[in-house]
Amino acid sequence: MLSILGNANEDGTIDMKDVEYTESIILGSGNPTRFADATGDNSIDMLDVTKTELISLGKAKELTLVDGVGRQVNVALPVKNIIPTDYRTTETLLALGTGDMIVGVDRAFHERMDEFGLLDLPEVAVHGKSVDYEMVLTLKPDIVLLPLSQAENAEDIAKNLPNTAVVSMGLSSQKTIDSDLTTMGFVLGKEKEANELISWMQRYEDLVSEQTRDLKSDDMPTFYYEYMSGGDENWWVITPEDPSAGKVAEGAGGHNIAAGLAGTSVEVDPEWIIVKNPDFMFADLMKGFDSGPGKTEEDMENLLAKVLSGRPGFERVNAVKNNNVYLVDRDVIGGPRWVIGRIYFAKCMHPELFEDINPEEIHKEYLKKFHNLEVSGTWVYPLPE
């Protein structure tokens, strides 16, 4: 969905068809839609026809988008400078070819994703929090992007950043990335790049669906997806309701033992996991516990031993007994790489269905195609056979 006022017919762009549809609403033959009110004045009239036409011709001086939490935000055009305050959002924007538009990043981007460059840019936030207002105002961005996790602070942040569009978007979440890419691609003048990235993700999403479509419920193993493994919080489970990691694991041909639990990540008793006896375990490496770029399989083997240590009774769990415990770096779960994570999940649980599909090569394809990068490292361990 293109979440921009003026998208009257609610397709993937704003063109003369939207102008015609807005006219039909005014004449009474068309049904009013959420985005037909291009001027945002709660009335659909000829002013909206004019505004929609200007947007479609690339002559509008501003437009109004509806962000991920329903806020209407006016954006001055053309957009020249942007600041993403979340590192996974930054990766997604870079995949659209916006490197020359980004003028500031969050600290986590430099700490977690230095392979993507932008090392000389100032740090203006910490994961969407602690925004350095003085620095942001000095950089004069047209848009400041917040992750959905900081949406509740959007209005307060906006008050401190006059003349700046503060937008909350889920560009790192599997659940929302397609629609948000469509919207931001249009706003940033990167429609072609956004459509190409969405098509690339769709191709591999369809591949997993095709390979697993004939699986019956009894053919699907159970799995335990642990939240933030390797730290002190050893007993948190990711549920299917999680909009990022949880949604990625769904559709990979398995049953999440946390299905039905309320919340996105839930603290559980270790005995509960032992009783559930999952066939597979996926350990979430969110904070960079020595995985990813530059890490060897030996590094990950040592990390796996650490993750499994201090778990009395786990030796009785099928996943452990059958060596079906996998470390999964969150970088191949969030942003455009979510589909790579799904392929890993699917191949781990159904190697016979994905015998000729190599998720490592697909990861390399993504990095080269959308970032012109060749990066060695280990993001999943052990690699599925």
mmCIF file of C-alpha atoms in Angstrom:
data_model
loop_
_atom_site.group_PDB
_atom_site.id
_atom_site.type_symbol
_atom_site.label_atom_id
_atom_site.label_comp_id
_atom_site.label_asym_id
_atom_site.label_seq_id
_atom_site.Cartn_x
_atom_site.Cartn_y
_atom_site.Cartn_z
ATOM 1 C CA MET A 1 0.000 0.000 0.000
ATOM 2 C CA LEU A 2 1.279 3.448 -0.928
ATOM 3 C CA SER A 3 0.432 5.436 2.227
ATOM 4 C CA ILE A 4 0.401 8.910 0.707
ATOM 5 C CA LEU A 5 -2.550 11.259 0.473
ATOM 6 C CA GLY A 6 -3.425 11.471 -3.208
ATOM 7 C CA ASN A 7 -3.297 7.720 -3.762
ATOM 8 C CA ALA A 8 -7.032 7.855 -4.405
ATOM 9 C CA ASN A 9 -7.415 4.474 -6.085
ATOM 10 C CA GLU A 10 -5.041 2.892 -3.523
ATOM 11 C CA ASP A 11 -2.654 1.256 -5.968
ATOM 12 C CA GLY A 12 1.151 1.404 -5.892
ATOM 13 C CA THR A 13 1.670 4.910 -7.252
ATOM 14 C CA ILE A 14 0.096 8.330 -7.801
ATOM 15 C CA ASP A 15 -0.722 9.114 -11.428
ATOM 16 C CA MET A 16 -3.505 10.481 -13.614
ATOM 17 C CA LYS A 17 -5.667 7.469 -12.729
ATOM 18 C CA ASP A 18 -5.809 8.862 -9.192
ATOM 19 C CA VAL A 19 -6.803 12.260 -10.565
ATOM 20 C CA GLU A 20 -9.629 10.640 -12.516
ATOM 21 C CA TYR A 21 -10.717 8.585 -9.515
ATOM 22 C CA THR A 22 -10.827 11.657 -7.286
ATOM 23 C CA GLU A 23 -13.010 13.378 -9.879
ATOM 24 C CA SER A 24 -15.325 10.355 -9.880
ATOM 25 C CA ILE A 25 -15.699 10.627 -6.103
ATOM 26 C CA ILE A 26 -16.660 14.277 -6.408
ATOM 27 C CA LEU A 27 -19.208 13.411 -9.125
ATOM 28 C CA GLY A 28 -20.677 10.676 -6.933
ATOM 29 C CA SER A 29 -19.782 7.633 -9.040
ATOM 30 C CA GLY A 30 -16.693 6.623 -7.093
ATOM 31 C CA ASN A 31 -16.451 5.452 -3.495
ATOM 32 C CA PRO A 32 -14.413 7.730 -1.187
ATOM 33 C CA THR A 33 -11.112 6.211 -0.088
ATOM 34 C CA ARG A 34 -8.765 6.923 2.785
ATOM 35 C CA PHE A 35 -6.107 8.570 0.632
ATOM 36 C CA ALA A 36 -8.297 10.530 -1.794
ATOM 37 C CA ASP A 37 -8.120 13.593 0.465
ATOM 38 C CA ALA A 38 -4.796 14.781 -0.975
ATOM 39 C CA THR A 39 -4.843 18.081 0.918
ATOM 40 C CA GLY A 40 -5.666 16.430 4.244
ATOM 41 C CA ASP A 41 -8.463 18.870 5.058
ATOM 42 C CA ASN A 42 -11.115 16.160 5.631
ATOM 43 C CA SER A 43 -12.927 17.084 2.420
ATOM 44 C CA ILE A 44 -12.656 15.660 -1.083
ATOM 45 C CA ASP A 45 -13.017 18.436 -3.652
ATOM 46 C CA MET A 46 -11.286 20.052 -6.624
ATOM 47 C CA LEU A 47 -8.372 21.124 -4.417
ATOM 48 C CA ASP A 48 -7.580 17.440 -4.019
ATOM 49 C CA VAL A 49 -7.783 16.934 -7.780
ATOM 50 C CA THR A 50 -5.260 19.749 -8.273
ATOM 51 C CA LYS A 51 -2.930 18.475 -5.535
ATOM 52 C CA THR A 52 -3.046 14.904 -6.861
ATOM 53 C CA GLU A 53 -2.285 16.114 -10.369
ATOM 54 C CA LEU A 54 0.714 18.108 -9.137
ATOM 55 C CA ILE A 55 2.037 15.060 -7.282
ATOM 56 C CA SER A 56 1.565 12.836 -10.325
ATOM 57 C CA LEU A 57 3.455 15.319 -12.528
ATOM 58 C CA GLY A 58 6.300 15.703 -10.040
ATOM 59 C CA LYS A 59 5.472 19.377 -9.488
ATOM 60 C CA ALA A 60 4.131 19.273 -5.919
ATOM 61 C CA LYS A 61 6.124 21.207 -3.342
ATOM 62 C CA GLU A 62 5.006 18.908 -0.562
ATOM 63 C CA LEU A 63 2.983 15.787 0.094
ATOM 64 C CA THR A 64 1.462 14.116 3.116
ATOM 65 C CA LEU A 65 2.284 10.562 4.083
ATOM 66 C CA VAL A 66 0.648 8.388 6.711
ATOM 67 C CA ASP A 67 3.383 6.786 8.764
ATOM 68 C CA GLY A 68 3.455 3.386 10.427
ATOM 69 C CA VAL A 69 1.349 4.474 13.379
ATOM 70 C CA GLY A 70 -1.200 6.496 11.428
ATOM 71 C CA ARG A 71 0.313 9.963 11.869
ATOM 72 C CA GLN A 72 -0.114 12.342 8.930
ATOM 73 C CA VAL A 73 3.250 13.938 8.217
ATOM 74 C CA ASN A 74 3.872 16.711 5.683
ATOM 75 C CA VAL A 75 7.080 16.273 3.692
ATOM 76 C CA ALA A 76 8.658 19.082 1.666
ATOM 77 C CA LEU A 77 9.767 18.081 -1.844
ATOM 78 C CA PRO A 78 12.201 17.234 -3.197
ATOM 79 C CA VAL A 79 13.739 15.333 -0.297
ATOM 80 C CA LYS A 80 17.499 15.832 -0.268
ATOM 81 C CA ASN A 81 18.735 14.834 3.199
ATOM 82 C CA ILE A 82 17.513 12.092 5.528
ATOM 83 C CA ILE A 83 18.499 10.715 8.921
ATOM 84 C CA PRO A 84 17.503 7.155 9.872
ATOM 85 C CA THR A 85 17.776 6.743 13.638
ATOM 86 C CA ASP A 86 17.759 2.937 13.548
ATOM 87 C CA TYR A 87 20.540 0.869 12.014
ATOM 88 C CA ARG A 88 18.311 -1.668 10.271
ATOM 89 C CA THR A 89 16.330 1.168 8.682
ATOM 90 C CA THR A 90 19.640 2.550 7.438
ATOM 91 C CA GLU A 91 20.474 -0.739 5.716
ATOM 92 C CA THR A 92 17.082 -0.771 3.987
ATOM 93 C CA LEU A 93 17.529 2.793 2.753
ATOM 94 C CA LEU A 94 21.017 2.006 1.474
ATOM 95 C CA ALA A 95 19.535 -0.867 -0.540
ATOM 96 C CA LEU A 96 17.518 1.811 -2.388
ATOM 97 C CA GLY A 97 20.672 3.685 -3.341
ATOM 98 C CA THR A 98 20.192 6.571 -0.908
ATOM 99 C CA GLY A 99 23.741 6.655 0.470
ATOM 100 C CA ASP A 100 24.297 10.213 -0.752
ATOM 101 C CA MET A 101 21.096 11.381 0.974
ATOM 102 C CA ILE A 102 21.893 10.082 4.472
ATOM 103 C CA VAL A 103 23.569 12.759 6.591
ATOM 104 C CA GLY A 104 23.503 11.108 10.027
ATOM 105 C CA VAL A 105 23.121 7.668 11.592
ATOM 106 C CA ASP A 106 22.614 6.048 14.977
ATOM 107 C CA ARG A 107 25.481 4.677 17.025
ATOM 108 C CA ALA A 108 24.340 1.088 16.537
ATOM 109 C CA PHE A 109 24.848 1.406 12.774
ATOM 110 C CA HIS A 110 28.549 2.155 13.236
ATOM 111 C CA GLU A 111 28.856 -0.567 15.858
ATOM 112 C CA ARG A 112 26.883 -3.273 14.073
ATOM 113 C CA MET A 113 27.052 -2.534 10.350
ATOM 114 C CA ASP A 114 30.330 -0.845 9.561
ATOM 115 C CA GLU A 115 30.610 -3.061 6.465
ATOM 116 C CA PHE A 116 28.005 -0.804 4.837
ATOM 117 C CA GLY A 117 30.211 2.285 5.137
ATOM 118 C CA LEU A 118 29.066 5.809 6.133
ATOM 119 C CA LEU A 119 31.773 5.660 8.800
ATOM 120 C CA ASP A 120 32.415 9.402 8.582
ATOM 121 C CA LEU A 121 28.813 10.395 9.303
ATOM 122 C CA PRO A 122 27.926 11.790 12.740
ATOM 123 C CA GLU A 123 26.014 9.698 15.243
ATOM 124 C CA VAL A 124 22.794 11.504 16.121
ATOM 125 C CA ALA A 125 20.858 8.860 18.073
ATOM 126 C CA VAL A 126 21.068 5.495 19.807
ATOM 127 C CA HIS A 127 18.672 3.019 18.218
ATOM 128 C CA GLY A 128 16.006 5.703 17.785
ATOM 129 C CA LYS A 129 16.476 6.931 21.362
ATOM 130 C CA SER A 130 18.510 9.796 22.839
ATOM 131 C CA VAL A 131 18.218 11.944 19.731
ATOM 132 C CA ASP A 132 20.852 14.696 19.609
ATOM 133 C CA TYR A 133 18.542 17.528 18.600
ATOM 134 C CA GLU A 134 21.311 20.099 18.233
ATOM 135 C CA MET A 135 23.261 17.874 15.864
ATOM 136 C CA VAL A 136 20.154 16.987 13.843
ATOM 137 C CA LEU A 137 19.216 20.648 13.431
ATOM 138 C CA THR A 138 22.766 21.415 12.310
ATOM 139 C CA LEU A 139 22.519 18.720 9.606
ATOM 140 C CA LYS A 140 19.153 20.092 8.373
ATOM 141 C CA PRO A 141 17.515 16.816 7.274
ATOM 142 C CA ASP A 142 14.223 16.893 5.411
ATOM 143 C CA ILE A 143 13.148 13.639 7.078
ATOM 144 C CA VAL A 144 14.080 11.953 10.348
ATOM 145 C CA LEU A 145 13.011 8.297 10.385
ATOM 146 C CA LEU A 146 12.154 6.590 13.661
ATOM 147 C CA PRO A 147 11.683 2.840 14.149
ATOM 148 C CA LEU A 148 8.201 1.713 15.145
ATOM 149 C CA SER A 149 9.559 0.834 18.584
ATOM 150 C CA GLN A 150 9.972 4.575 19.227
ATOM 151 C CA ALA A 151 6.667 5.667 17.703
ATOM 152 C CA GLU A 152 5.302 6.795 21.066
ATOM 153 C CA ASN A 153 8.063 9.423 21.191
ATOM 154 C CA ALA A 154 7.482 10.727 17.663
ATOM 155 C CA GLU A 155 5.418 13.764 18.639
ATOM 156 C CA ASP A 156 7.863 14.840 21.343
ATOM 157 C CA ILE A 157 10.792 14.433 18.966
ATOM 158 C CA ALA A 158 8.940 16.373 16.262
ATOM 159 C CA LYS A 159 8.390 19.305 18.665
ATOM 160 C CA ASN A 160 12.150 19.553 19.113
ATOM 161 C CA LEU A 161 12.848 19.414 15.363
ATOM 162 C CA PRO A 162 10.920 22.252 13.688
ATOM 163 C CA ASN A 163 10.764 22.247 9.894
ATOM 164 C CA THR A 164 11.675 18.555 9.864
ATOM 165 C CA ALA A 165 9.351 15.693 8.926
ATOM 166 C CA VAL A 166 9.569 13.103 11.724
ATOM 167 C CA VAL A 167 8.298 9.795 10.367
ATOM 168 C CA SER A 168 7.863 6.457 12.150
ATOM 169 C CA MET A 169 8.252 3.530 9.756
ATOM 170 C CA GLY A 170 8.765 -0.231 10.069
ATOM 171 C CA LEU A 171 11.405 -0.581 7.354
ATOM 172 C CA SER A 172 13.094 -3.361 9.327
ATOM 173 C CA SER A 173 10.027 -5.519 9.942
ATOM 174 C CA GLN A 174 8.877 -8.360 7.684
ATOM 175 C CA LYS A 175 5.279 -7.451 8.434
ATOM 176 C CA THR A 176 5.482 -3.889 7.110
ATOM 177 C CA ILE A 177 8.562 -3.627 4.910
ATOM 178 C CA ASP A 178 6.796 -3.957 1.538
ATOM 179 C CA SER A 179 4.272 -1.185 2.163
ATOM 180 C CA ASP A 180 6.826 1.079 3.819
ATOM 181 C CA LEU A 181 9.293 0.561 0.981
ATOM 182 C CA THR A 182 6.569 1.500 -1.493
ATOM 183 C CA THR A 183 5.849 4.693 0.430
ATOM 184 C CA MET A 184 9.451 5.739 1.070
ATOM 185 C CA GLY A 185 10.492 4.834 -2.477
ATOM 186 C CA PHE A 186 7.880 7.265 -3.784
ATOM 187 C CA VAL A 187 8.788 10.015 -1.308
ATOM 188 C CA LEU A 188 12.527 9.722 -1.997
ATOM 189 C CA GLY A 189 12.214 9.455 -5.757
ATOM 190 C CA LYS A 190 13.371 5.822 -5.628
ATOM 191 C CA GLU A 191 10.257 4.049 -6.916
ATOM 192 C CA LYS A 192 12.172 1.914 -9.406
ATOM 193 C CA GLU A 193 14.691 0.813 -6.783
ATOM 194 C CA ALA A 194 11.973 0.066 -4.230
ATOM 195 C CA ASN A 195 10.013 -2.037 -6.718
ATOM 196 C CA GLU A 196 13.159 -3.945 -7.650
ATOM 197 C CA LEU A 197 13.927 -4.716 -4.007
ATOM 198 C CA ILE A 198 10.346 -5.755 -3.279
ATOM 199 C CA SER A 199 10.339 -8.024 -6.339
ATOM 200 C CA TRP A 200 13.612 -9.615 -5.232
ATOM 201 C CA MET A 201 12.195 -10.377 -1.781
ATOM 202 C CA GLN A 202 8.946 -11.668 -3.287
ATOM 203 C CA ARG A 203 10.819 -14.060 -5.568
ATOM 204 C CA TYR A 204 12.451 -15.842 -2.648
ATOM 205 C CA GLU A 205 9.351 -15.668 -0.479
ATOM 206 C CA ASP A 206 7.496 -17.429 -3.281
ATOM 207 C CA LEU A 207 10.297 -19.984 -3.567
ATOM 208 C CA VAL A 208 9.858 -21.049 0.070
ATOM 209 C CA SER A 209 6.083 -21.139 -0.318
ATOM 210 C CA GLU A 210 6.397 -23.296 -3.418
ATOM 211 C CA GLN A 211 8.804 -25.760 -1.827
ATOM 212 C CA THR A 212 6.736 -26.194 1.339
ATOM 213 C CA ARG A 213 3.196 -25.950 -0.006
ATOM 214 C CA ASP A 214 2.572 -29.711 -0.036
ATOM 215 C CA LEU A 215 3.658 -30.219 3.562
ATOM 216 C CA LYS A 216 0.958 -31.557 5.822
ATOM 217 C CA SER A 217 0.760 -30.465 9.431
ATOM 218 C CA ASP A 218 2.213 -33.776 10.620
ATOM 219 C CA ASP A 219 5.205 -33.238 8.324
ATOM 220 C CA MET A 220 6.114 -29.992 10.051
ATOM 221 C CA PRO A 221 8.548 -30.240 12.980
ATOM 222 C CA THR A 222 8.186 -28.130 16.110
ATOM 223 C CA PHE A 223 10.703 -25.426 16.922
ATOM 224 C CA TYR A 224 11.721 -23.200 19.824
ATOM 225 C CA TYR A 225 12.879 -19.742 18.760
ATOM 226 C CA GLU A 226 14.751 -18.153 21.644
ATOM 227 C CA TYR A 227 14.911 -14.391 22.059
ATOM 228 C CA MET A 228 18.357 -12.813 22.558
ATOM 229 C CA SER A 229 20.346 -15.977 23.167
ATOM 230 C CA GLY A 230 23.828 -15.722 24.592
ATOM 231 C CA GLY A 231 23.011 -13.103 27.190
ATOM 232 C CA ASP A 232 21.482 -13.316 30.637
ATOM 233 C CA GLU A 233 17.909 -13.765 29.400
ATOM 234 C CA ASN A 234 17.996 -17.444 28.543
ATOM 235 C CA TRP A 235 14.326 -18.229 28.780
ATOM 236 C CA TRP A 236 12.509 -15.869 26.464
ATOM 237 C CA VAL A 237 10.659 -17.282 23.481
ATOM 238 C CA ILE A 238 9.744 -15.462 20.255
ATOM 239 C CA THR A 239 6.088 -15.956 19.344
ATOM 240 C CA PRO A 240 4.492 -15.908 15.870
ATOM 241 C CA GLU A 241 3.073 -12.471 16.801
ATOM 242 C CA ASP A 242 6.496 -10.844 16.704
ATOM 243 C CA PRO A 243 6.313 -8.585 13.595
ATOM 244 C CA SER A 244 9.902 -9.237 12.623
ATOM 245 C CA ALA A 245 11.591 -12.455 13.751
ATOM 246 C CA GLY A 246 8.358 -14.244 14.622
ATOM 247 C CA LYS A 247 6.775 -13.542 11.238
ATOM 248 C CA VAL A 248 9.942 -14.616 9.435
ATOM 249 C CA ALA A 249 9.883 -18.035 11.076
ATOM 250 C CA GLU A 250 6.250 -18.511 10.104
ATOM 251 C CA GLY A 251 5.804 -20.032 6.675
ATOM 252 C CA ALA A 252 9.099 -21.913 6.843
ATOM 253 C CA GLY A 253 7.461 -25.303 7.347
ATOM 254 C CA GLY A 254 7.450 -25.676 11.115
ATOM 255 C CA HIS A 255 5.276 -25.228 14.202
ATOM 256 C CA ASN A 256 6.396 -22.613 16.740
ATOM 257 C CA ILE A 257 5.915 -24.034 20.241
ATOM 258 C CA ALA A 258 5.117 -20.488 21.419
ATOM 259 C CA ALA A 259 2.011 -20.237 19.227
ATOM 260 C CA GLY A 260 -0.897 -19.084 21.353
ATOM 261 C CA LEU A 261 1.186 -17.254 23.948
ATOM 262 C CA ALA A 262 0.237 -13.609 24.421
ATOM 263 C CA GLY A 263 2.894 -11.129 23.352
ATOM 264 C CA THR A 264 5.816 -10.997 20.937
ATOM 265 C CA SER A 265 8.527 -12.303 23.265
ATOM 266 C CA VAL A 266 7.514 -14.113 26.429
ATOM 267 C CA GLU A 267 9.493 -15.269 29.442
ATOM 268 C CA VAL A 268 8.968 -18.983 30.027
ATOM 269 C CA ASP A 269 10.097 -21.598 32.492
ATOM 270 C CA PRO A 270 12.853 -23.872 31.143
ATOM 271 C CA GLU A 271 10.797 -26.878 32.216
ATOM 272 C CA TRP A 272 8.051 -25.696 29.833
ATOM 273 C CA ILE A 273 10.508 -25.929 26.939
ATOM 274 C CA ILE A 274 11.689 -29.365 28.021
ATOM 275 C CA VAL A 275 8.095 -30.619 28.214
ATOM 276 C CA LYS A 276 7.300 -29.144 24.790
ATOM 277 C CA ASN A 277 10.371 -31.024 23.514
ATOM 278 C CA PRO A 278 10.877 -29.077 20.248
ATOM 279 C CA ASP A 279 12.499 -30.795 17.282
ATOM 280 C CA PHE A 280 14.531 -27.697 16.422
ATOM 281 C CA MET A 281 15.941 -24.750 18.340
ATOM 282 C CA PHE A 282 16.874 -21.412 16.797
ATOM 283 C CA ALA A 283 18.964 -19.080 18.947
ATOM 284 C CA ASP A 284 18.445 -15.388 18.226
ATOM 285 C CA LEU A 285 21.690 -13.392 18.144
ATOM 286 C CA MET A 286 20.357 -9.849 18.244
ATOM 287 C CA LYS A 287 23.141 -7.895 19.899
ATOM 288 C CA GLY A 288 26.100 -9.187 17.923
ATOM 289 C CA PHE A 289 27.375 -11.953 20.178
ATOM 290 C CA ASP A 290 30.369 -12.578 17.936
ATOM 291 C CA SER A 291 28.408 -13.510 14.804
ATOM 292 C CA GLY A 292 28.161 -12.024 11.337
ATOM 293 C CA PRO A 293 30.917 -10.275 9.336
ATOM 294 C CA GLY A 294 34.414 -11.636 9.804
ATOM 295 C CA LYS A 295 33.339 -14.534 12.018
ATOM 296 C CA THR A 296 34.465 -18.058 11.224
ATOM 297 C CA GLU A 297 32.657 -21.339 11.749
ATOM 298 C CA GLU A 298 35.090 -22.028 14.604
ATOM 299 C CA ASP A 299 33.984 -18.778 16.260
ATOM 300 C CA MET A 300 30.373 -19.842 15.923
ATOM 301 C CA GLU A 301 31.076 -23.359 17.176
ATOM 302 C CA ASN A 302 32.472 -21.855 20.380
ATOM 303 C CA LEU A 303 29.477 -19.538 20.591
ATOM 304 C CA LEU A 304 27.061 -22.445 20.199
ATOM 305 C CA ALA A 305 28.731 -24.216 23.114
ATOM 306 C CA LYS A 306 28.282 -21.046 25.189
ATOM 307 C CA VAL A 307 24.615 -20.695 24.248
ATOM 308 C CA LEU A 308 23.897 -24.308 25.241
ATOM 309 C CA SER A 309 25.852 -24.206 28.490
ATOM 310 C CA GLY A 310 24.092 -24.047 31.833
ATOM 311 C CA ARG A 311 20.859 -25.636 30.629
ATOM 312 C CA PRO A 312 20.198 -28.673 32.828
ATOM 313 C CA GLY A 313 17.676 -31.014 31.265
ATOM 314 C CA PHE A 314 18.159 -29.682 27.744
ATOM 315 C CA GLU A 315 20.120 -32.780 26.827
ATOM 316 C CA ARG A 316 16.746 -34.570 26.785
ATOM 317 C CA VAL A 317 15.227 -32.182 24.224
ATOM 318 C CA ASN A 318 15.000 -33.575 20.690
ATOM 319 C CA ALA A 319 16.614 -30.480 19.179
ATOM 320 C CA VAL A 320 19.728 -30.982 21.295
ATOM 321 C CA LYS A 321 19.801 -34.778 21.056
ATOM 322 C CA ASN A 322 19.623 -34.641 17.245
ATOM 323 C CA ASN A 323 22.034 -31.708 16.811
ATOM 324 C CA ASN A 324 19.289 -29.479 15.463
ATOM 325 C CA VAL A 325 20.257 -26.309 17.343
ATOM 326 C CA TYR A 326 21.085 -23.338 15.110
ATOM 327 C CA LEU A 327 22.491 -19.883 15.786
ATOM 328 C CA VAL A 328 20.835 -17.180 13.670
ATOM 329 C CA ASP A 329 22.175 -13.627 13.491
ATOM 330 C CA ARG A 330 19.333 -11.075 13.556
ATOM 331 C CA ASP A 331 20.912 -9.251 10.590
ATOM 332 C CA VAL A 332 19.544 -11.959 8.274
ATOM 333 C CA ILE A 333 16.124 -11.665 9.881
ATOM 334 C CA GLY A 334 15.506 -7.896 9.733
ATOM 335 C CA GLY A 335 15.161 -5.495 6.831
ATOM 336 C CA PRO A 336 15.348 -6.793 3.248
ATOM 337 C CA ARG A 337 17.330 -9.801 4.437
ATOM 338 C CA TRP A 338 14.319 -11.236 6.263
ATOM 339 C CA VAL A 339 13.667 -13.537 3.333
ATOM 340 C CA ILE A 340 17.190 -14.946 3.638
ATOM 341 C CA GLY A 341 16.404 -15.826 7.233
ATOM 342 C CA ARG A 342 13.235 -17.603 6.164
ATOM 343 C CA ILE A 343 15.184 -19.664 3.634
ATOM 344 C CA TYR A 344 17.659 -20.635 6.355
ATOM 345 C CA PHE A 345 14.813 -21.685 8.671
ATOM 346 C CA ALA A 346 13.152 -23.688 5.923
ATOM 347 C CA LYS A 347 16.343 -25.454 4.838
ATOM 348 C CA CYS A 348 17.289 -26.311 8.424
ATOM 349 C CA MET A 349 13.920 -27.999 8.982
ATOM 350 C CA HIS A 350 13.483 -29.459 5.483
ATOM 351 C CA PRO A 351 16.908 -29.984 3.878
ATOM 352 C CA GLU A 352 15.436 -32.503 1.429
ATOM 353 C CA LEU A 353 13.123 -29.833 -0.032
ATOM 354 C CA PHE A 354 15.900 -27.263 -0.407
ATOM 355 C CA GLU A 355 18.729 -29.496 -1.570
ATOM 356 C CA ASP A 356 19.596 -27.266 -4.537
ATOM 357 C CA ILE A 357 19.024 -23.954 -2.747
ATOM 358 C CA ASN A 358 21.965 -22.305 -1.007
ATOM 359 C CA PRO A 359 20.969 -19.484 1.384
ATOM 360 C CA GLU A 360 24.605 -18.410 1.671
ATOM 361 C CA GLU A 361 24.727 -17.691 -2.046
ATOM 362 C CA ILE A 362 21.415 -15.827 -1.871
ATOM 363 C CA HIS A 363 22.871 -13.695 0.931
ATOM 364 C CA LYS A 364 25.911 -12.933 -1.209
ATOM 365 C CA GLU A 365 23.585 -12.078 -4.093
ATOM 366 C CA TYR A 366 21.718 -9.553 -1.948
ATOM 367 C CA LEU A 367 24.877 -7.859 -0.682
ATOM 368 C CA LYS A 368 26.343 -7.592 -4.179
ATOM 369 C CA LYS A 369 23.160 -6.621 -6.017
ATOM 370 C CA PHE A 370 21.874 -3.986 -3.620
ATOM 371 C CA HIS A 371 25.030 -2.817 -1.834
ATOM 372 C CA ASN A 372 27.888 -3.758 -4.173
ATOM 373 C CA LEU A 373 29.533 -5.556 -1.272
ATOM 374 C CA GLU A 374 31.406 -8.802 -0.850
ATOM 375 C CA VAL A 375 31.519 -9.639 2.846
ATOM 376 C CA SER A 376 32.821 -12.818 4.425
ATOM 377 C CA GLY A 377 31.433 -14.046 7.702
ATOM 378 C CA THR A 378 29.056 -16.486 9.375
ATOM 379 C CA TRP A 379 25.478 -15.467 10.087
ATOM 380 C CA VAL A 380 23.984 -18.926 10.680
ATOM 381 C CA TYR A 381 25.646 -21.918 12.334
ATOM 382 C CA PRO A 382 25.817 -24.772 11.699
ATOM 383 C CA LEU A 383 25.070 -24.303 8.037
ATOM 384 C CA PRO A 384 22.114 -26.454 6.984
ATOM 385 C CA GLU A 385 23.185 -29.486 4.965
#
